[in-house]
Coordinates of N, CA and C in Angstrom, one line a residue:
X1 N 0.8 -1.2 0.0 CA 0.0 0.0 0.0 C 0.9 1.3 0.0
X2 N 0.4 2.3 -0.7 CA 1.1 3.6 -0.8 C 0.5 4.5 0.4
X3 N 1.4 5.3 0.9 CA 0.9 6.4 1.8 C 1.3 7.7 1.2
X4 N 0.2 8.6 1.0 CA 0.5 9.9 0.4 C 0.4 10.9 1.6
X5 N 1.5 11.6 1.8 CA 1.6 12.6 2.8 C 1.2 14.0 2.1
X6 N 0.2 14.6 2.5 CA -0.4 15.7 1.8 C -0.8 16.9 2.6
X7 N -1.0 18.0 1.9 CA -1.5 19.2 2.6 C -2.5 19.8 1.6
X8 N -3.4 20.7 2.2 CA -4.4 21.3 1.4 C -3.9 22.1 0.2
X9 N -4.5 21.9 -0.9 CA -4.1 22.6 -2.2 C -2.6 22.6 -2.4
X10 N -2.1 21.4 -2.6 CA -0.7 21.3 -2.9 C -0.5 20.4 -4.0
X11 N 0.8 20.1 -4.4 CA 1.1 19.2 -5.5 C 0.6 17.8 -5.3
X12 N 0.2 17.5 -4.0 CA -0.3 16.2 -3.8 C -1.6 15.9 -4.4
X13 N -2.3 17.0 -5.0 CA -3.4 16.8 -5.8 C -3.1 15.9 -7.0
X14 N -2.0 16.2 -7.6 CA -1.5 15.4 -8.8 C -1.2 13.9 -8.4
X15 N -0.5 13.8 -7.2 CA -0.1 12.4 -6.8 C -1.4 11.6 -6.5
X16 N -2.3 12.2 -5.8 CA -3.5 11.4 -5.4 C -4.3 11.1 -6.7
X17 N -4.4 12.1 -7.6 CA -5.2 11.8 -8.8 C -4.5 10.7 -9.6
X18 N -3.2 10.6 -9.6 CA -2.5 9.5 -10.3 C -2.8 8.2 -9.6
X19 N -2.7 8.2 -8.3 CA -3.0 6.9 -7.6 C -4.4 6.5 -7.9
X20 N -5.4 7.4 -8.0 CA -6.8 7.1 -8.3 C -6.8 6.5 -9.7
X21 N -6.2 7.2 -10.7 CA -6.2 6.8 -12.1 C -5.6 5.4 -12.2
X22 N -4.6 5.1 -11.4 CA -3.9 3.8 -11.6 C -4.7 2.7 -10.8
X23 N -5.7 3.1 -10.0 CA -6.4 2.1 -9.2 C -5.5 1.5 -8.1
X24 N -4.6 2.3 -7.6 CA -3.6 1.8 -6.6 C -4.3 1.9 -5.2
X25 N -3.8 1.0 -4.3 CA -4.3 1.0 -2.9 C -3.4 1.9 -2.2
X26 N -4.1 2.9 -1.5 CA -3.3 3.9 -0.8 C -4.1 4.5 0.4
X27 N -3.3 5.1 1.3 CA -3.9 5.8 2.4 C -3.3 7.2 2.5
X28 N -4.0 8.1 3.2 CA -3.6 9.5 3.3 C -3.1 9.8 4.6
X29 N -2.1 10.6 4.7 CA -1.6 11.2 5.9 C -1.5 12.7 5.8
X30 N -2.4 13.4 6.4 CA -2.5 14.9 6.3 C -1.3 15.5 7.1
X31 N -0.5 16.3 6.5 CA 0.6 17.0 7.2 C 0.1 18.5 7.4
X32 N -0.2 18.9 8.6 CA -0.7 20.2 8.9 C 0.5 21.2 8.9
X33 N 0.8 21.8 7.7 CA 1.9 22.7 7.7 C 1.6 24.0 8.4
X34 N 0.4 24.4 8.5 CA 0.1 25.6 9.3 C 0.4 25.4 10.8
X35 N 0.3 24.1 11.2 CA 0.7 23.8 12.6 C 2.1 23.3 12.7
X36 N 2.9 23.5 11.7 CA 4.3 23.1 11.6 C 4.6 21.6 11.7
X37 N 3.6 20.8 11.3 CA 3.8 19.4 11.4 C 4.9 18.9 10.5
X38 N 5.2 19.7 9.4 CA 6.3 19.3 8.5 C 7.7 19.5 9.1
X39 N 7.7 20.2 10.2 CA 9.0 20.5 10.9 C 9.3 19.5 12.0
X40 N 8.3 18.7 12.3 CA 8.5 17.8 13.5 C 9.4 16.6 13.1
X41 N 10.0 16.1 14.2 CA 10.9 15.0 14.0 C 10.3 13.8 13.3
X42 N 9.1 13.4 13.6 CA 8.5 12.2 13.0 C 8.3 12.4 11.5
X43 N 7.9 13.6 11.1 CA 7.8 13.8 9.6 C 9.1 14.0 8.9
X44 N 10.1 14.6 9.6 CA 11.4 14.8 9.0 C 12.1 13.4 8.8
X45 N 11.7 12.4 9.6 CA 12.2 11.1 9.4 C 11.7 10.5 8.1
X46 N 10.4 10.9 7.8 CA 9.8 10.4 6.5 C 10.3 11.2 5.3
X47 N 10.4 12.5 5.4 CA 10.9 13.3 4.4 C 11.8 14.4 5.0
X48 N 13.1 14.2 4.9 CA 14.1 15.1 5.5 C 14.0 16.5 5.1
X49 N 13.5 16.8 3.9 CA 13.4 18.2 3.5 C 12.1 18.9 4.0
X50 N 11.3 18.2 4.7 CA 10.1 18.7 5.3 C 9.1 19.4 4.4
X51 N 8.9 18.8 3.2 CA 7.9 19.3 2.2 C 6.9 18.3 1.9
X52 N 5.8 18.8 1.4 CA 4.8 17.9 0.8 C 4.6 18.3 -0.7
X53 N 4.2 17.3 -1.5 CA 3.8 15.9 -1.1 C 5.1 15.0 -0.9
X54 N 4.8 13.9 -0.2 CA 5.8 12.8 -0.1 C 5.0 11.5 -0.3
X55 N 5.6 10.5 -0.9 CA 4.9 9.3 -1.1 C 5.7 8.1 -0.6
X56 N 5.1 7.4 0.4 CA 5.8 6.2 0.9 C 5.3 5.1 0.0
X57 N 6.3 4.4 -0.6 CA 6.0 3.3 -1.5 C 5.7 2.0 -0.7
X58 N 5.1 1.0 -1.4 CA 4.9 -0.3 -0.7 C 6.2 -0.9 -0.1
X59 N 7.4 -0.5 -0.7 CA 8.7 -1.0 -0.3 C 9.1 -0.3 1.0
X60 N 8.3 0.7 1.5 CA 8.5 1.5 2.7 C 9.5 2.7 2.4
X61 N 10.1 2.8 1.2 CA 10.9 3.9 0.8 C 10.0 5.1 0.5
X62 N 10.4 6.3 0.9 CA 9.6 7.5 0.7 C 10.3 8.4 -0.3
X63 N 9.6 8.9 -1.3 CA 10.1 9.9 -2.2 C 9.3 11.2 -2.1
X64 N 10.0 12.3 -2.3 CA 9.3 13.6 -2.3 C 9.4 14.3 -3.6
X65 N 8.8 15.5 -3.7 CA 8.8 16.3 -4.9 C 7.8 15.7 -6.0
X66 N 6.9 16.5 -6.4 CA 5.8 16.0 -7.2 C 6.3 15.4 -8.5
X67 N 7.3 16.1 -9.2 CA 7.8 15.6 -10.4 C 8.4 14.2 -10.3
X68 N 9.1 13.9 -9.2 CA 9.7 12.6 -8.9 C 8.6 11.6 -8.7
X69 N 7.5 12.0 -8.0 CA 6.4 11.1 -7.7 C 5.7 10.7 -9.0
X70 N 5.5 11.7 -9.9 CA 4.8 11.5 -11.2 C 5.6 10.5 -12.0
X71 N 6.9 10.6 -12.1 CA 7.7 9.7 -12.9 C 7.6 8.3 -12.3
X72 N 7.8 8.2 -10.9 CA 7.8 6.9 -10.3 C 6.5 6.2 -10.5
X73 N 5.3 6.9 -10.3 CA 4.0 6.2 -10.4 C 3.8 5.9 -11.9
X74 N 4.2 6.7 -12.8 CA 4.0 6.4 -14.2 C 4.7 5.1 -14.6
X75 N 5.9 4.9 -14.0 CA 6.7 3.7 -14.4 C 6.2 2.5 -13.6
X76 N 5.6 2.7 -12.4 CA 5.1 1.6 -11.6 C 3.7 1.1 -12.1
X77 N 3.0 2.0 -12.8 CA 1.7 1.6 -13.4 C 1.7 2.0 -14.9
X78 N 2.5 1.3 -15.7 CA 2.5 1.6 -17.1 C 1.2 1.4 -17.8
X79 N 0.4 0.5 -17.4 CA -0.9 0.2 -18.1 C -1.9 1.4 -17.9
X80 N -1.6 2.2 -16.9 CA -2.5 3.4 -16.7 C -2.3 4.5 -17.7
X81 N -1.2 4.4 -18.4 CA -0.9 5.4 -19.5 C -0.8 6.9 -18.9
X82 N -0.2 7.0 -17.7 CA -0.2 8.3 -17.1 C 1.1 9.1 -17.6
X83 N 2.1 8.4 -17.9 CA 3.3 9.0 -18.4 C 3.9 8.2 -19.6
X84 N 4.5 8.9 -20.6 CA 5.1 8.1 -21.7 C 6.3 7.3 -21.1
X85 N 6.4 6.1 -21.4 CA 7.4 5.2 -20.9 C 8.7 5.4 -21.6
X86 N 9.8 5.0 -20.9 CA 11.2 5.1 -21.6 C 11.1 4.4 -23.0
X87 N 11.6 5.1 -23.9 CA 11.6 4.7 -25.3 C 10.4 5.2 -26.1
X88 N 9.4 5.7 -25.4 CA 8.3 6.3 -26.1 C 8.7 7.6 -26.8
X89 N 8.1 7.9 -27.9 CA 8.5 9.1 -28.7 C 8.2 10.4 -27.9
X90 N 7.3 10.4 -27.0 CA 6.9 11.6 -26.2 C 7.7 11.7 -24.9
X91 N 8.5 10.8 -24.6 CA 9.2 10.7 -23.3 C 9.9 12.0 -22.9
X92 N 10.8 12.4 -23.9 CA 11.7 13.6 -23.6 C 10.8 14.8 -23.5
X93 N 9.9 15.0 -24.4 CA 9.0 16.2 -24.3 C 8.2 16.2 -23.0
X94 N 7.7 15.0 -22.6 CA 7.0 14.9 -21.3 C 7.9 15.4 -20.2
X95 N 9.1 14.8 -20.1 CA 10.0 15.1 -19.0 C 10.3 16.6 -19.0
X96 N 10.5 17.2 -20.1 CA 10.8 18.6 -20.2 C 9.7 19.5 -19.6
X97 N 8.5 19.3 -20.1 CA 7.4 20.1 -19.6 C 7.0 19.8 -18.2
X98 N 7.2 18.6 -17.8 CA 6.9 18.2 -16.4 C 7.8 19.1 -15.5
X99 N 9.1 19.1 -15.8 CA 10.1 19.9 -15.0 C 9.8 21.4 -15.1
X100 N 9.4 21.9 -16.3 CA 9.0 23.3 -16.4 C 7.9 23.6 -15.4
X101 N 6.8 22.7 -15.4 CA 5.7 23.0 -14.5 C 6.1 22.9 -13.0
X102 N 7.0 22.0 -12.7 CA 7.5 21.8 -11.3 C 8.4 22.9 -10.8
X103 N 9.1 23.6 -11.8 CA 10.0 24.6 -11.3 C 9.4 26.0 -11.6
X104 N 9.4 26.4 -12.9 CA 8.9 27.7 -13.3 C 7.4 27.9 -12.8
X105 N 6.6 26.8 -13.0 CA 5.2 26.9 -12.6 C 4.9 26.9 -11.1
X106 N 5.2 25.8 -10.5 CA 4.9 25.5 -9.1 C 5.5 26.6 -8.2
X107 N 6.8 26.9 -8.4 CA 7.5 27.8 -7.6 C 7.0 29.2 -7.7
X108 N 6.5 29.6 -8.9 CA 6.0 30.9 -9.1 C 4.6 31.0 -8.4
X109 N 3.8 29.9 -8.5 CA 2.6 29.9 -7.8 C 2.8 30.1 -6.3
X110 N 3.8 29.4 -5.8 CA 4.2 29.5 -4.4 C 4.6 30.9 -4.0
X111 N 5.4 31.5 -4.9 CA 5.9 32.9 -4.6 C 4.7 33.9 -4.6
X112 N 3.7 33.6 -5.5 CA 2.6 34.5 -5.6 C 1.7 34.3 -4.4
X113 N 1.5 33.1 -4.0 CA 0.6 32.8 -2.9 C 1.2 33.1 -1.5
X114 N 2.5 33.0 -1.4 CA 3.1 33.2 -0.1 C 4.4 34.1 -0.3
X115 N 4.2 35.4 -0.7 CA 5.3 36.3 -0.9 C 6.1 36.5 0.4
X116 N 5.5 36.4 1.5 CA 6.1 36.6 2.8 C 7.3 35.7 3.1
X117 N 7.3 34.5 2.3 CA 8.4 33.6 2.5 C 9.6 34.0 1.7
X118 N 9.5 35.0 0.9 CA 10.6 35.4 0.0 C 11.2 36.8 0.3
X119 N 10.6 37.5 1.4 CA 11.1 38.8 1.7 C 10.6 39.1 3.2
X120 N 11.2 40.1 3.8 CA 10.9 40.5 5.1 C 10.2 41.8 5.2
X121 N 10.7 42.8 4.4 CA 10.1 44.2 4.4 C 8.8 44.1 3.7
X122 N 7.8 44.9 4.3 CA 6.4 44.9 3.7 C 6.4 45.3 2.2
X123 N 7.2 46.4 1.9 CA 7.3 46.8 0.5 C 7.9 45.8 -0.4
X124 N 8.9 45.1 0.1 CA 9.6 44.0 -0.6 C 8.6 42.9 -0.9
X125 N 7.8 42.5 0.2 CA 6.8 41.4 0.0 C 5.8 41.8 -1.0
X126 N 5.4 43.1 -1.0 CA 4.4 43.5 -2.1 C 5.0 43.4 -3.5
X127 N 6.3 43.8 -3.6 CA 7.0 43.7 -4.9 C 7.1 42.3 -5.3
X128 N 7.4 41.4 -4.4 CA 7.6 39.9 -4.7 C 6.2 39.4 -5.3
X129 N 5.1 39.8 -4.6 CA 3.8 39.3 -5.1 C 3.5 39.9 -6.5
X130 N 3.8 41.2 -6.7 CA 3.5 41.8 -8.0 C 4.3 41.1 -9.1
X131 N 5.6 40.9 -8.8 CA 6.4 40.3 -9.9 C 6.0 38.9 -10.1
X132 N 5.6 38.1 -9.1 CA 5.1 36.8 -9.3 C 3.9 36.7 -10.1
X133 N 3.0 37.7 -9.9 CA 1.7 37.8 -10.7 C 2.1 38.0 -12.2
X134 N 3.1 38.8 -12.5 CA 3.5 39.0 -13.9 C 4.1 37.7 -14.4
X135 N 4.9 37.1 -13.6 CA 5.6 35.8 -14.0 C 4.6 34.7 -14.3
X136 N 3.5 34.7 -13.5 CA 2.5 33.7 -13.7 C 1.8 33.9 -15.1
X137 N 1.6 35.1 -15.4 CA 0.9 35.4 -16.7 C 1.8 34.9 -17.9
X138 N 3.1 35.1 -17.7 CA 4.1 34.7 -18.7 C 4.1 33.2 -18.8
X139 N 4.1 32.5 -17.6 CA 4.2 31.1 -17.5 C 2.9 30.5 -18.2
X140 N 1.8 31.0 -17.9 CA 0.5 30.4 -18.5 C 0.5 30.7 -20.0
X141 N 1.0 31.8 -20.5 CA 1.1 32.0 -21.9 C 2.0 31.0 -22.6
X142 N 3.1 30.7 -21.9 CA 4.0 29.6 -22.4 C 3.3 28.3 -22.4
X143 N 2.5 28.0 -21.4 CA 1.7 26.7 -21.4 C 0.7 26.7 -22.6
X144 N 0.0 27.8 -22.8 CA -0.9 27.9 -23.9 C -0.3 27.5 -25.2
X145 N 0.9 28.1 -25.4 CA 1.6 27.9 -26.7 C 2.1 26.5 -26.9
X146 N 2.4 25.8 -25.7 CA 3.0 24.5 -25.8 C 2.0 23.4 -26.0
X147 N 0.8 23.6 -25.7 CA -0.2 22.5 -25.8 C -0.4 22.1 -27.3
X148 N -0.4 20.8 -27.5 CA -0.5 20.3 -28.9 C -1.7 19.5 -29.1
X149 N -2.4 19.1 -28.1 CA -3.6 18.2 -28.2 C -4.9 19.1 -28.3
X150 N -6.0 18.5 -28.6 CA -7.3 19.2 -28.6 C -7.7 19.5 -27.2
X151 N -7.7 18.6 -26.3 CA -8.0 18.8 -24.9 C -7.0 18.1 -24.0
X152 N -5.8 17.9 -24.5 CA -4.8 17.3 -23.8 C -3.5 18.1 -24.1
X153 N -2.5 18.1 -23.1 CA -1.3 18.8 -23.3 C -0.5 18.2 -24.5
X154 N -0.4 16.9 -24.5 CA 0.3 16.2 -25.6 C -0.7 15.8 -26.7
X155 N -0.3 15.9 -27.9 CA -1.1 15.5 -29.0 C -1.5 14.0 -29.0
X156 N -0.6 13.2 -28.3 CA -0.8 11.8 -28.3 C -1.9 11.4 -27.3
X157 N -2.3 12.3 -26.4 CA -3.4 12.0 -25.5 C -3.1 12.4 -24.1
X158 N -4.0 11.9 -23.2 CA -4.0 12.3 -21.8 C -2.7 11.8 -21.1
X159 N -2.1 12.6 -20.2 CA -1.0 12.3 -19.4 C -1.0 13.1 -18.1
X160 N 0.0 12.8 -17.3 CA 0.0 13.5 -16.0 C 0.3 15.0 -16.2
X161 N 0.8 15.4 -17.4 CA 0.9 16.8 -17.6 C -0.4 17.6 -17.5
X162 N -1.5 16.9 -18.0 CA -2.8 17.5 -17.9 C -3.2 17.7 -16.4
X163 N -2.9 16.7 -15.6 CA -3.2 16.8 -14.2 C -2.4 18.0 -13.5
X164 N -1.2 18.0 -13.9 CA -0.3 19.0 -13.3 C -0.7 20.4 -13.7
X165 N -1.0 20.6 -14.9 CA -1.4 22.0 -15.4 C -2.7 22.4 -14.8
X166 N -3.7 21.5 -14.7 CA -5.0 21.8 -14.1 C -4.7 22.2 -12.6
X167 N -3.9 21.4 -11.9 CA -3.6 21.7 -10.5 C -3.1 23.1 -10.3
X168 N -2.2 23.5 -11.2 CA -1.5 24.9 -11.1 C -2.6 26.0 -11.3
X169 N -3.6 25.7 -12.1 CA -4.6 26.7 -12.3 C -5.6 26.8 -11.1
X170 N -5.6 25.8 -10.2 CA -6.6 25.9 -9.1 C -6.3 27.0 -8.1
X171 N -5.1 27.5 -8.1 CA -4.8 28.6 -7.2 C -5.3 30.0 -7.7
X172 N -5.7 30.0 -8.9 CA -6.1 31.3 -9.5 C -7.4 31.8 -8.8
X173 N -7.4 33.0 -8.4 CA -8.6 33.6 -7.8 C -9.7 33.8 -8.8
X174 N -9.3 33.8 -10.1 CA -10.3 34.1 -11.2 C -10.0 33.2 -12.3
X175 N -10.4 31.9 -12.3 CA -10.0 30.9 -13.3 C -10.7 31.3 -14.7
X176 N -11.8 31.9 -14.6 CA -12.5 32.3 -15.9 C -11.6 33.4 -16.6
X177 N -11.1 34.3 -15.9 CA -10.2 35.3 -16.5 C -8.9 34.7 -17.0
X178 N -8.4 33.7 -16.2 CA -7.2 33.0 -16.6 C -7.4 32.3 -17.9
X179 N -8.6 31.7 -18.2 CA -8.8 31.0 -19.4 C -9.3 31.9 -20.5
X180 N -9.6 33.1 -20.3 CA -10.2 34.0 -21.2 C -9.5 34.0 -22.6
X181 N -8.2 34.2 -22.6 CA -7.5 34.2 -23.9 C -6.5 33.0 -24.0
X182 N -6.9 32.0 -23.3 CA -6.1 30.7 -23.4 C -7.0 29.5 -23.6
X183 N -7.6 29.4 -24.8 CA -8.6 28.4 -25.1 C -8.0 27.0 -25.0
X184 N -6.8 26.8 -25.4 CA -6.2 25.4 -25.3 C -6.0 25.0 -23.9
X185 N -5.6 25.9 -23.0 CA -5.4 25.6 -21.6 C -6.8 25.3 -21.0
X186 N -7.7 26.1 -21.3 CA -9.1 25.9 -20.8 C -9.6 24.5 -21.2
X187 N -9.4 24.1 -22.4 CA -9.9 22.8 -22.9 C -9.3 21.7 -22.1
X188 N -7.9 21.8 -21.8 CA -7.2 20.8 -21.1 C -7.8 20.7 -19.7
X189 N -7.9 21.9 -19.0 CA -8.4 21.9 -17.6 C -9.8 21.4 -17.5
X190 N -10.7 21.8 -18.4 CA -12.1 21.4 -18.3 C -12.2 19.8 -18.5
X191 N -11.3 19.3 -19.4 CA -11.3 17.9 -19.6 C -10.8 17.1 -18.3
X192 N -9.8 17.6 -17.7 CA -9.3 17.1 -16.5 C -10.3 17.1 -15.4
X193 N -11.1 18.2 -15.4 CA -12.1 18.4 -14.3 C -13.2 17.3 -14.4
X194 N -13.3 16.6 -15.5 CA -14.4 15.6 -15.6 C -13.9 14.2 -15.2
X195 N -12.6 14.1 -14.9 CA -12.0 12.8 -14.6 C -12.3 12.5 -13.1
X196 N -12.8 11.3 -12.8 CA -13.2 10.9 -11.4 C -12.0 11.0 -10.5
X197 N -10.8 10.6 -10.9 CA -9.6 10.6 -10.1 C -9.2 12.0 -9.6
X198 N -9.3 12.9 -10.6 CA -9.0 14.3 -10.3 C -10.1 14.9 -9.3
X199 N -11.3 14.6 -9.6 CA -12.4 15.1 -8.7 C -12.2 14.6 -7.3
X200 N -11.8 13.3 -7.1 CA -11.6 12.8 -5.8 C -10.5 13.5 -5.1
X201 N -9.4 13.7 -5.8 CA -8.2 14.4 -5.3 C -8.5 15.9 -4.9
X202 N -9.3 16.5 -5.7 CA -9.6 17.9 -5.5 C -10.5 18.0 -4.2
X203 N -11.4 17.1 -4.1 CA -12.3 17.1 -2.9 C -11.5 16.9 -1.6
X204 N -10.5 16.0 -1.7 CA -9.6 15.8 -0.5 C -8.9 17.1 -0.1
X205 N -8.5 17.8 -1.1 CA -7.6 18.9 -0.8 C -8.3 20.3 -0.6
X206 N -9.6 20.3 -0.7 CA -10.3 21.5 -0.4 C -10.7 21.6 1.0

């Protein structure tokens, strides 16, 4: 059995959606970051960097970072077609955009949502938030241009990239405005929103 260590509205949405899609047996362990549960000794023994998500595998090994979890689950459940497998024509493209979402995307969302983590002075915090908002617009424009499918990120069909992109848009205070001039991204996210695994994950994290 897998154990997903999660927090509200985090990258663990993607991990749980993938577990659901794969039909994997798993349990949830909520890590209350507001209560500093991620800094406690018992959690640091699970994930030394004190972040979520983390996934304890049936082997009892634990891995962190959403991109690493996506790759691991994709390879452990190849029949679920969540990630292109090694040797697949889309593998390199998938890995590239996965890492773009995990770095440029996720970290910019974090900077916008919690600017106080990146500065001390009130004016500096405000500037961090404003710059992050601009960077998010650029990031989502990049995503819009990169989408090659009709309602999937890759032209070859559904993958974990669709889950990841949809998750990143969940933080938007105005998703309708976000999608206004990004029809390809809107189509991907609306399609993901109909998937039972994603719905289950989203309900968990709200």
